[in-house]
Coordinates of C-alpha atoms in Angstrom, one line a residue:
M19 CA -22.1 -49.4 39.2
K20 CA -20.7 -49.5 35.6
S21 CA -24.2 -49.8 34.1
A22 CA -25.6 -46.9 36.2
L23 CA -22.5 -44.7 35.1
I24 CA -23.0 -45.5 31.3
H25 CA -26.7 -44.9 31.4
V26 CA -26.5 -41.6 33.2
S27 CA -23.4 -40.5 31.3
V28 CA -24.8 -41.2 27.9
S29 CA -28.0 -39.3 28.6
L30 CA -26.0 -36.3 30.0
V31 CA -23.7 -36.3 26.9
L32 CA -26.8 -36.2 24.6
C33 CA -28.4 -33.4 26.7
V34 CA -25.0 -31.4 26.6
A35 CA -24.8 -31.7 22.8
W36 CA -28.4 -30.5 22.3
A37 CA -27.9 -27.9 24.6
N38 CA -25.1 -26.4 22.7
T39 CA -27.1 -26.3 19.4
S40 CA -29.4 -23.5 18.4
L41 CA -32.5 -25.5 19.4
F42 CA -32.9 -23.7 22.6
D43 CA -32.0 -20.3 21.6
E44 CA -35.6 -18.9 22.4
V45 CA -35.7 -20.7 25.8
S46 CA -36.1 -18.1 28.5
V47 CA -33.1 -18.4 30.9
D48 CA -31.4 -15.8 33.1
L49 CA -27.8 -15.1 31.9
S50 CA -27.1 -12.0 34.3
P51 CA -25.3 -12.0 37.6
D52 CA -28.1 -9.6 38.7
H53 CA -30.5 -12.5 38.5
Y54 CA -28.7 -13.7 41.8
A55 CA -28.8 -11.7 45.0
E56 CA -25.2 -12.6 46.0
K57 CA -23.0 -9.8 44.9
V58 CA -20.2 -10.8 42.6
I59 CA -16.7 -10.4 43.9
E60 CA -14.8 -9.0 40.8
Y61 CA -11.3 -10.0 42.0
L62 CA -12.1 -13.6 42.3
P63 CA -11.9 -16.1 39.4
C64 CA -15.2 -16.7 37.6
F65 CA -15.6 -20.0 39.0
L66 CA -15.8 -18.4 42.7
S67 CA -17.2 -14.9 41.7
M68 CA -20.3 -15.8 43.7
P69 CA -18.4 -17.9 46.2
C70 CA -21.4 -19.2 48.4
N71 CA -23.6 -20.0 45.5
C72 CA -20.7 -21.7 43.7
L73 CA -19.3 -23.7 46.5
V74 CA -22.6 -25.0 47.7
N75 CA -22.4 -27.3 44.7
L76 CA -19.8 -29.3 46.4
A77 CA -22.6 -30.5 48.6
Y78 CA -24.4 -32.3 45.7
I79 CA -21.0 -34.1 44.9
Y80 CA -20.4 -35.1 48.4
M81 CA -23.9 -36.1 49.0
G82 CA -23.9 -38.1 45.7
L83 CA -20.7 -39.9 46.3
H84 CA -21.9 -40.9 49.9
W85 CA -25.0 -42.6 48.5
L86 CA -23.1 -43.9 45.6
F87 CA -20.8 -46.0 47.9
W88 CA -23.5 -46.6 50.6
H89 CA -23.5 -50.2 51.6
G90 CA -26.6 -50.3 53.8
N91 CA -27.0 -53.7 55.5
G92 CA -25.6 -55.7 52.6
K93 CA -29.0 -57.1 51.4
E94 CA -29.5 -54.9 48.2
T95 CA -30.5 -56.8 45.3
H96 CA -28.7 -55.9 41.9
E97 CA -31.7 -54.0 40.7
G98 CA -32.0 -52.1 43.9
R99 CA -28.4 -51.1 43.8
Y100 CA -28.8 -49.8 40.2
M101 CA -31.7 -47.6 41.4
R102 CA -29.6 -46.1 44.0
Q103 CA -26.5 -45.7 42.0
V104 CA -28.2 -44.0 39.0
F105 CA -29.9 -41.4 41.5
A106 CA -26.3 -40.9 43.1
F107 CA -24.7 -40.3 39.7
M108 CA -27.3 -37.7 38.9
A109 CA -26.4 -35.9 41.9
V110 CA -22.7 -36.0 41.3
F111 CA -23.0 -34.7 37.7
Y112 CA -25.6 -32.2 38.6
G113 CA -23.4 -30.1 40.9
P114 CA -20.7 -29.3 38.3
V115 CA -23.4 -28.4 35.8
Q116 CA -24.8 -25.7 38.1
W117 CA -21.4 -24.5 39.0
T118 CA -20.5 -24.1 35.4
R119 CA -23.8 -22.2 34.8
L120 CA -22.7 -19.7 37.5
A121 CA -19.1 -19.4 36.4
L122 CA -20.0 -18.9 32.6
L123 CA -23.4 -17.2 32.7
S124 CA -24.0 -18.6 29.3
R125 CA -26.9 -20.1 27.5
A126 CA -25.9 -23.9 27.2
P127 CA -25.1 -24.4 30.8
A128 CA -28.4 -22.5 31.9
V129 CA -30.5 -24.8 29.6
L130 CA -28.8 -27.7 30.9
D131 CA -29.2 -26.8 34.5
Q132 CA -32.8 -26.5 34.0
W133 CA -33.1 -29.5 31.8
L134 CA -31.3 -32.0 34.1
T135 CA -33.7 -31.2 36.9
L136 CA -36.6 -32.9 35.2
P137 CA -35.1 -36.5 34.8
I138 CA -33.7 -36.3 38.3
F139 CA -37.3 -35.6 39.6
A140 CA -38.5 -38.4 37.3
W141 CA -36.4 -41.0 38.8
V142 CA -38.2 -40.9 42.0
P143 CA -41.3 -42.3 40.4
V144 CA -39.2 -44.7 38.6
W145 CA -37.7 -46.0 41.8
I146 CA -41.0 -46.1 43.5
S147 CA -42.4 -48.3 40.7
F148 CA -39.7 -50.6 41.3
I149 CA -40.4 -50.8 45.0
E150 CA -44.1 -51.4 44.1
L151 CA -43.7 -54.0 41.6
G152 CA -40.7 -55.7 42.9
P153 CA -37.7 -57.1 40.9
A154 CA -39.7 -59.8 39.1
K155 CA -42.3 -57.5 37.5
W156 CA -40.5 -54.4 37.2
R157 CA -39.3 -53.7 33.6
A158 CA -36.4 -51.3 32.5
T159 CA -38.3 -50.4 29.5
H160 CA -40.8 -48.6 31.8
A161 CA -38.0 -46.6 33.4
A162 CA -36.5 -45.7 30.1
A163 CA -39.9 -44.6 28.7
L164 CA -40.5 -42.3 31.7
E165 CA -37.1 -40.8 31.7
L166 CA -37.4 -40.2 27.9
G167 CA -40.7 -38.5 28.5
S168 CA -39.2 -36.5 31.2
I169 CA -36.4 -35.3 28.9
L170 CA -38.8 -34.6 26.0
S171 CA -41.0 -32.7 28.4
Y172 CA -38.4 -29.8 28.4
G173 CA -39.8 -29.0 25.0
L174 CA -42.6 -27.1 26.8
A175 CA -39.9 -24.3 27.4
L176 CA -39.7 -24.0 23.7
V177 CA -43.5 -23.2 23.4
H178 CA -44.0 -20.9 26.4
E179 CA -42.0 -18.7 28.6
R180 CA -43.0 -20.5 31.6
G181 CA -43.0 -24.0 30.0
F182 CA -40.0 -25.3 32.1
E183 CA -41.8 -24.2 35.4
V184 CA -45.2 -26.1 34.2
A185 CA -43.0 -29.3 33.5
L186 CA -41.0 -29.1 36.6
G187 CA -44.2 -28.6 38.7
C188 CA -45.9 -31.7 37.0
H189 CA -42.6 -33.7 37.9
V190 CA -42.7 -32.5 41.4
A191 CA -46.5 -33.3 41.8
L192 CA -45.9 -36.8 40.4
A193 CA -43.0 -37.6 42.7
V194 CA -44.9 -36.4 45.7
Y195 CA -48.1 -38.3 44.9
K196 CA -46.2 -41.5 44.3
G197 CA -44.3 -41.0 47.4
L198 CA -47.4 -40.7 49.5
R199 CA -48.9 -43.6 47.8
V200 CA -46.0 -45.9 48.6
Q201 CA -45.7 -44.7 52.0
L202 CA -49.3 -45.5 52.7
A203 CA -48.9 -48.9 51.2
H204 CA -45.4 -50.1 52.6
G205 CA -44.1 -47.2 55.1
D206 CA -43.7 -46.9 58.7
G207 CA -42.9 -44.0 61.2
R208 CA -39.3 -43.8 59.9
T209 CA -40.1 -43.4 56.4
R210 CA -42.8 -41.0 57.1
G211 CA -40.4 -38.7 58.6
D212 CA -38.2 -38.9 55.8
L213 CA -40.9 -38.3 53.3
L214 CA -42.2 -35.3 55.3
L215 CA -38.6 -33.9 55.4
A216 CA -38.1 -34.3 51.8
V217 CA -41.4 -32.6 50.9
L218 CA -40.6 -29.7 53.3
C219 CA -37.1 -29.3 51.9
C220 CA -38.6 -29.3 48.3
A221 CA -40.9 -26.5 49.5
G222 CA -37.9 -24.7 51.0
F223 CA -36.0 -25.1 47.6
V224 CA -38.8 -23.4 45.8
V225 CA -39.8 -20.7 48.1
L226 CA -36.1 -19.4 49.1
K227 CA -35.1 -19.4 45.4
L228 CA -38.2 -17.3 44.4
L229 CA -37.5 -14.9 47.4
D230 CA -33.8 -14.6 46.7
H231 CA -33.8 -10.8 46.2
W232 CA -36.5 -10.1 48.6
L233 CA -34.7 -11.9 51.4
A234 CA -31.5 -10.0 50.6
R235 CA -32.8 -6.9 52.2
Y236 CA -31.9 -8.5 55.6
W237 CA -28.3 -8.8 56.6
F238 CA -28.4 -12.5 57.2
F239 CA -29.3 -13.2 53.5
Q240 CA -26.9 -10.7 51.9
R241 CA -24.0 -13.2 51.5
L242 CA -25.6 -16.5 52.4
T243 CA -28.6 -15.6 50.2
G244 CA -32.0 -17.2 49.6
H245 CA -30.5 -18.8 46.5
F246 CA -27.8 -20.3 48.6
W247 CA -30.3 -21.7 51.2
S248 CA -32.5 -23.0 48.5
K249 CA -29.6 -25.2 47.2
V250 CA -29.0 -26.4 50.7
C251 CA -32.7 -27.4 50.9
D252 CA -32.2 -29.0 47.5
V253 CA -29.3 -31.2 48.8
L254 CA -31.4 -32.1 51.8
Q255 CA -34.3 -33.1 49.7
Y256 CA -32.3 -35.3 47.7
H257 CA -30.6 -36.9 50.9
F258 CA -34.0 -37.5 52.6
S259 CA -35.4 -38.9 49.2
F260 CA -32.5 -41.5 49.3
C261 CA -33.4 -42.3 53.0
F262 CA -37.0 -42.7 52.1
L263 CA -36.4 -44.8 48.9
T264 CA -33.7 -47.0 50.2
A265 CA -35.6 -47.9 53.4
L266 CA -38.7 -48.9 51.5
T267 CA -36.7 -50.7 48.9
Q268 CA -35.2 -52.9 51.8
R269 CA -38.4 -53.3 53.4
T270 CA -40.5 -54.5 50.4
Q271 CA -37.7 -56.8 49.1
G272 CA -37.3 -58.4 52.5
T273 CA -41.1 -59.0 52.5
Q274 CA -41.0 -60.4 49.0
R275 CA -38.2 -62.7 49.9
T276 CA -40.1 -64.0 52.9
Q277 CA -43.1 -64.6 50.8
R278 CA -41.2 -66.4 48.3
E279 CA -39.6 -68.6 51.0
K280 CA -43.0 -69.4 52.4
T281 CA -44.4 -70.3 49.0
A282 CA -41.4 -72.5 48.2
A283 CA -41.8 -74.3 51.7
Q284 CA -45.5 -74.9 51.1
Q285 CA -44.7 -76.5 47.7
D286 CA -42.2 -78.7 49.2

């Protein structure tokens, strides 16, 4: 857990430092409360001025802590545990970042909110590569290279108004493609259901966020707005991704262990 915490924390601190420079002054981010369909309640403190959109971020923290301290069946390898804990720490830290964006409505937290989305999505292909290759062949340098490339891809937001959306779309497409591939190779009915739910929640996250103001015409979405429900979908896609990836990790590592034992027995 210490290694996972250090690696995620170092990356977060570097991103926070860069986000607070003038480097991203030209990035297109929304800094007005009018961007959100939920009405501001003036008499509440800034960190609760949009209470539903703010408090939903607790779900990221709760879900992240749940998976951080998840024990499974006790057969995790050290590397598999590291994969899970890095992903969990990302969720735990992401909730407060989004909350800070809503509370302050300033540029640095808004940039950080967008930016951190990319390495979170990139960790799915990293974890899947670990599942496919196994602990013996997987290399941490490959994971570091992919995560670094993911962080640098936010540079697209500097060259085009929709650069972030392009980068995020590529990350989502890669994660879905790798998920489908590993499911076909190693999955079963349970993991197929988890993958389907993760993809559906991802679609809900995107669509509900885009329709935030349009949905607010209806009474049901005037306090619990499209943005709020998009965050619920985001937490659920994160959770089902954990279900999918941990199940496949245990399945493939069990198979690999059995094969090693058979090989050793034949050699004896």
